Short mmCIF file of C-alpha atoms in Angstrom, two decimals:
data_model
loop_
_atom_site.label_atom_id
_atom_site.label_comp_id
_atom_site.label_asym_id
_atom_site.label_seq_id
_atom_site.Cartn_x
_atom_site.Cartn_y
_atom_site.Cartn_z
CA THR A 411 0.00 0.00 0.00
CA ARG A 412 2.90 2.31 0.62
CA VAL A 413 4.09 2.06 -2.97
CA TRP A 414 0.77 3.31 -4.23
CA LYS A 415 0.95 6.36 -2.03
CA LEU A 416 4.41 7.29 -3.32
CA ILE A 417 3.46 7.10 -6.99
CA ARG A 418 1.21 9.94 -7.99
CA ILE A 419 0.24 10.44 -11.57
CA PRO A 420 -0.54 14.07 -12.38
CA LYS A 421 -3.75 14.78 -14.24
CA THR A 422 -1.99 16.57 -17.10
CA PRO A 423 1.73 16.42 -17.77
CA PRO A 424 3.50 19.81 -17.67
CA THR A 425 4.48 19.54 -21.33
CA LEU A 426 0.84 19.34 -22.37
CA CYS A 427 -0.02 22.37 -20.24
CA ARG A 428 2.69 24.38 -21.97
CA ALA A 429 1.53 23.19 -25.38
CA ARG A 430 -2.06 24.16 -24.61
CA SER A 431 -1.05 27.64 -23.47
CA MET A 432 1.01 28.14 -26.62
CA ALA A 433 -1.87 26.99 -28.77
CA ALA A 434 -4.18 29.33 -26.94
CA ALA A 435 -1.85 32.25 -27.54
CA LYS A 436 -1.70 31.34 -31.25
CA GLN A 437 1.91 32.39 -31.51
CA PHE A 438 3.37 32.40 -34.98
CA VAL A 439 6.24 29.99 -35.50
CA PRO A 440 8.11 30.49 -38.79
CA ARG A 441 7.86 27.64 -41.24
CA GLY A 442 11.63 27.24 -41.12
CA LEU A 443 11.43 26.46 -37.40
CA GLN A 444 8.33 24.28 -37.59
CA MET A 445 9.83 21.92 -40.13
CA SER A 446 13.24 20.38 -40.25
CA GLN A 447 15.34 20.79 -43.37
CA GLY A 448 14.54 17.23 -44.42
CA ALA A 449 10.83 17.88 -43.98
CA ILE A 450 11.06 21.02 -46.09
CA LEU A 451 12.88 19.15 -48.82
CA SER A 452 10.58 16.13 -48.80
CA ALA A 453 7.37 18.12 -48.57
CA PRO A 454 5.24 17.36 -51.59
CA LEU A 455 5.17 20.21 -54.05
CA PRO A 456 2.10 20.69 -56.17
CA SER A 457 2.56 19.43 -59.70
CA ALA A 458 0.88 22.50 -61.15
CA PRO A 459 0.07 25.92 -59.75
CA VAL A 460 -3.25 26.25 -57.98
CA SER A 461 -5.72 27.85 -60.34
CA SER A 462 -7.61 30.83 -58.98
CA HIS A 463 -11.21 31.25 -60.01
CA THR A 464 -11.10 35.03 -60.33
CA LEU A 465 -8.51 37.79 -60.45
CA ALA A 466 -9.58 38.91 -56.97
CA ASP A 467 -8.90 35.41 -55.67
CA ALA A 468 -5.43 35.43 -57.25
CA GLN A 469 -4.69 38.86 -55.76
CA TYR A 470 -5.83 37.64 -52.34
CA ARG A 471 -3.51 34.64 -52.61
CA ALA A 472 -0.63 36.95 -53.59
CA LYS A 473 -1.26 39.22 -50.59
CA SER A 474 -1.46 36.31 -48.18
CA PHE A 475 1.77 34.87 -49.62
CA PHE A 476 3.43 38.28 -49.22
CA ARG A 477 2.37 38.34 -45.57
CA GLU A 478 3.75 34.83 -45.09
CA VAL A 479 7.12 35.88 -46.52
CA CYS A 480 7.15 38.99 -44.33
CA ARG A 481 6.59 36.77 -41.28
CA GLU A 482 9.56 34.64 -42.32
CA MET A 483 11.82 37.66 -42.87
CA PRO A 484 13.26 37.95 -39.31
CA TRP A 485 14.21 34.27 -39.36
CA ILE A 486 15.82 34.65 -42.81
CA MET A 487 17.72 37.76 -41.66
CA LYS A 488 19.04 35.90 -38.61
CA THR A 489 19.87 32.66 -40.42
CA TYR A 490 21.70 34.27 -43.33
CA ASN A 491 23.29 36.97 -41.12
CA LEU A 492 21.94 39.82 -43.23
CA GLY A 493 21.60 42.18 -40.26
CA GLU A 494 25.06 43.61 -40.85
CA ILE A 495 24.11 44.69 -44.38
CA THR A 496 20.46 45.69 -44.19
CA THR A 497 17.45 45.81 -41.90
CA THR A 498 14.31 43.74 -41.85
CA SER A 499 12.18 46.69 -42.89
CA ALA A 500 14.46 47.42 -45.85
CA MET A 501 14.19 43.80 -46.96
CA ARG A 502 10.40 43.98 -46.69
CA LYS A 503 10.39 47.16 -48.78
CA GLU A 504 12.52 45.48 -51.43
CA LEU A 505 10.19 42.50 -51.42
CA ALA A 506 7.17 44.79 -51.75
CA ASN A 507 8.85 46.50 -54.73
CA LYS A 508 9.38 43.08 -56.35
CA PHE A 509 5.67 42.37 -55.92
CA ARG A 510 4.69 45.80 -57.27
CA GLU A 511 6.89 45.44 -60.37
CA VAL A 512 4.43 42.94 -61.79
CA ASP A 513 1.49 44.83 -63.25
CA THR A 514 -0.82 42.27 -64.78
CA GLN A 515 -4.54 41.63 -64.88
CA ASP A 516 -4.20 37.97 -65.89
CA LYS A 517 -5.05 35.55 -63.08
CA GLN A 518 -2.98 32.75 -64.63
CA VAL A 519 0.15 34.91 -64.63
CA VAL A 520 -0.42 35.81 -60.98
CA ASP A 521 -0.89 32.12 -60.09
CA LEU A 522 2.29 31.16 -61.91
CA LEU A 523 4.31 33.88 -60.18
CA ILE A 524 2.97 32.79 -56.79
CA PHE A 525 3.99 29.21 -57.58
CA LYS A 526 7.52 30.31 -58.53
CA ALA A 527 7.79 32.49 -55.43
CA GLN A 528 6.71 29.62 -53.18
CA ALA A 529 9.40 27.43 -54.71
CA GLU A 530 11.98 30.15 -54.09
CA LEU A 531 10.85 30.57 -50.49
CA THR A 532 11.21 26.82 -49.99
CA ASN A 533 14.74 27.05 -51.38
CA VAL A 534 15.62 29.91 -49.03
CA LEU A 535 14.18 28.13 -46.00
CA GLY A 536 15.90 24.88 -47.00
CA HIS A 537 19.28 26.67 -47.18
CA HIS A 538 19.71 26.08 -50.91
CA PHE A 539 20.52 29.76 -51.29
CA GLN A 540 23.76 31.08 -49.96
CA ARG A 541 24.16 34.47 -48.37
CA HIS A 542 25.56 36.16 -51.46
CA HIS A 543 22.58 34.95 -53.53
CA LEU A 544 20.21 36.84 -51.24
CA ILE A 545 22.46 39.88 -51.15
CA THR A 546 22.69 40.18 -54.93
CA LYS A 547 19.02 39.48 -55.52
CA TYR A 548 17.32 41.41 -52.73
CA VAL A 549 19.73 43.67 -50.87
CA ASP A 550 21.90 45.47 -53.40
CA SER A 551 22.40 44.75 -57.09
CA ARG A 552 25.79 46.50 -57.06
CA TYR A 553 27.20 43.45 -55.29
CA ALA A 554 26.37 41.38 -58.38
CA THR A 555 28.92 43.26 -60.47
CA GLY A 556 31.46 43.54 -57.68
CA LEU A 557 31.09 47.30 -57.41
CA THR A 558 31.02 49.06 -54.09
CA LYS A 559 30.49 52.71 -53.25
CA LYS A 560 34.13 53.49 -54.08
CA GLY A 561 34.05 51.65 -57.39
CA PRO A 562 36.63 49.23 -58.74
CA LYS A 563 40.30 49.93 -58.08
CA LYS A 564 42.39 50.57 -61.18
CA SER A 565 46.03 49.64 -61.03
CA ALA A 566 48.64 51.30 -63.21
CA PHE A 567 50.09 47.93 -64.15
CA LEU A 568 46.78 46.58 -65.45
CA GLU A 569 46.06 49.77 -67.39
CA ALA A 570 49.48 49.55 -69.05
CA PHE A 571 48.95 45.85 -69.76
CA TYR A 572 45.56 46.45 -71.33
CA ASN A 573 46.97 49.25 -73.48
CA GLY A 574 49.76 46.98 -74.67
CA THR A 575 52.66 49.09 -73.42
CA ILE A 576 54.06 46.31 -71.22
#
């Protein structure tokens, strides 16, 4: 009888209590943290883009995807160490400009662009992009050509070599 008094089973384990409180708070957890890299890679991709019924439906899907990417932005900034180059708000502005560049009234074009953007987001979250890919594509295009604010350095030797005097 003594053994039964020593063993007490709690009604709810503490881990479940924590999980319930988190679910009640409805905290957002970025997709990159919810899924492991293997789960991101093995997640089934749709074979064809989802077809929207109307242009308004396609625009709604684009806005909700934009919001999803904006929610992922702090995690991307931290993971790829982009904080030393730019800020999260600047990255969101650049992303918004990329969305605004497309001026189309065709729902199929919008659906296709959303499909491509989802694939790119999966690549970024799965670490298939390296830091310099994100820098050249979204932060500053001058990095793509190797230019900085000072411009390329010109050496006297190379100038003479190119002119054929050496």
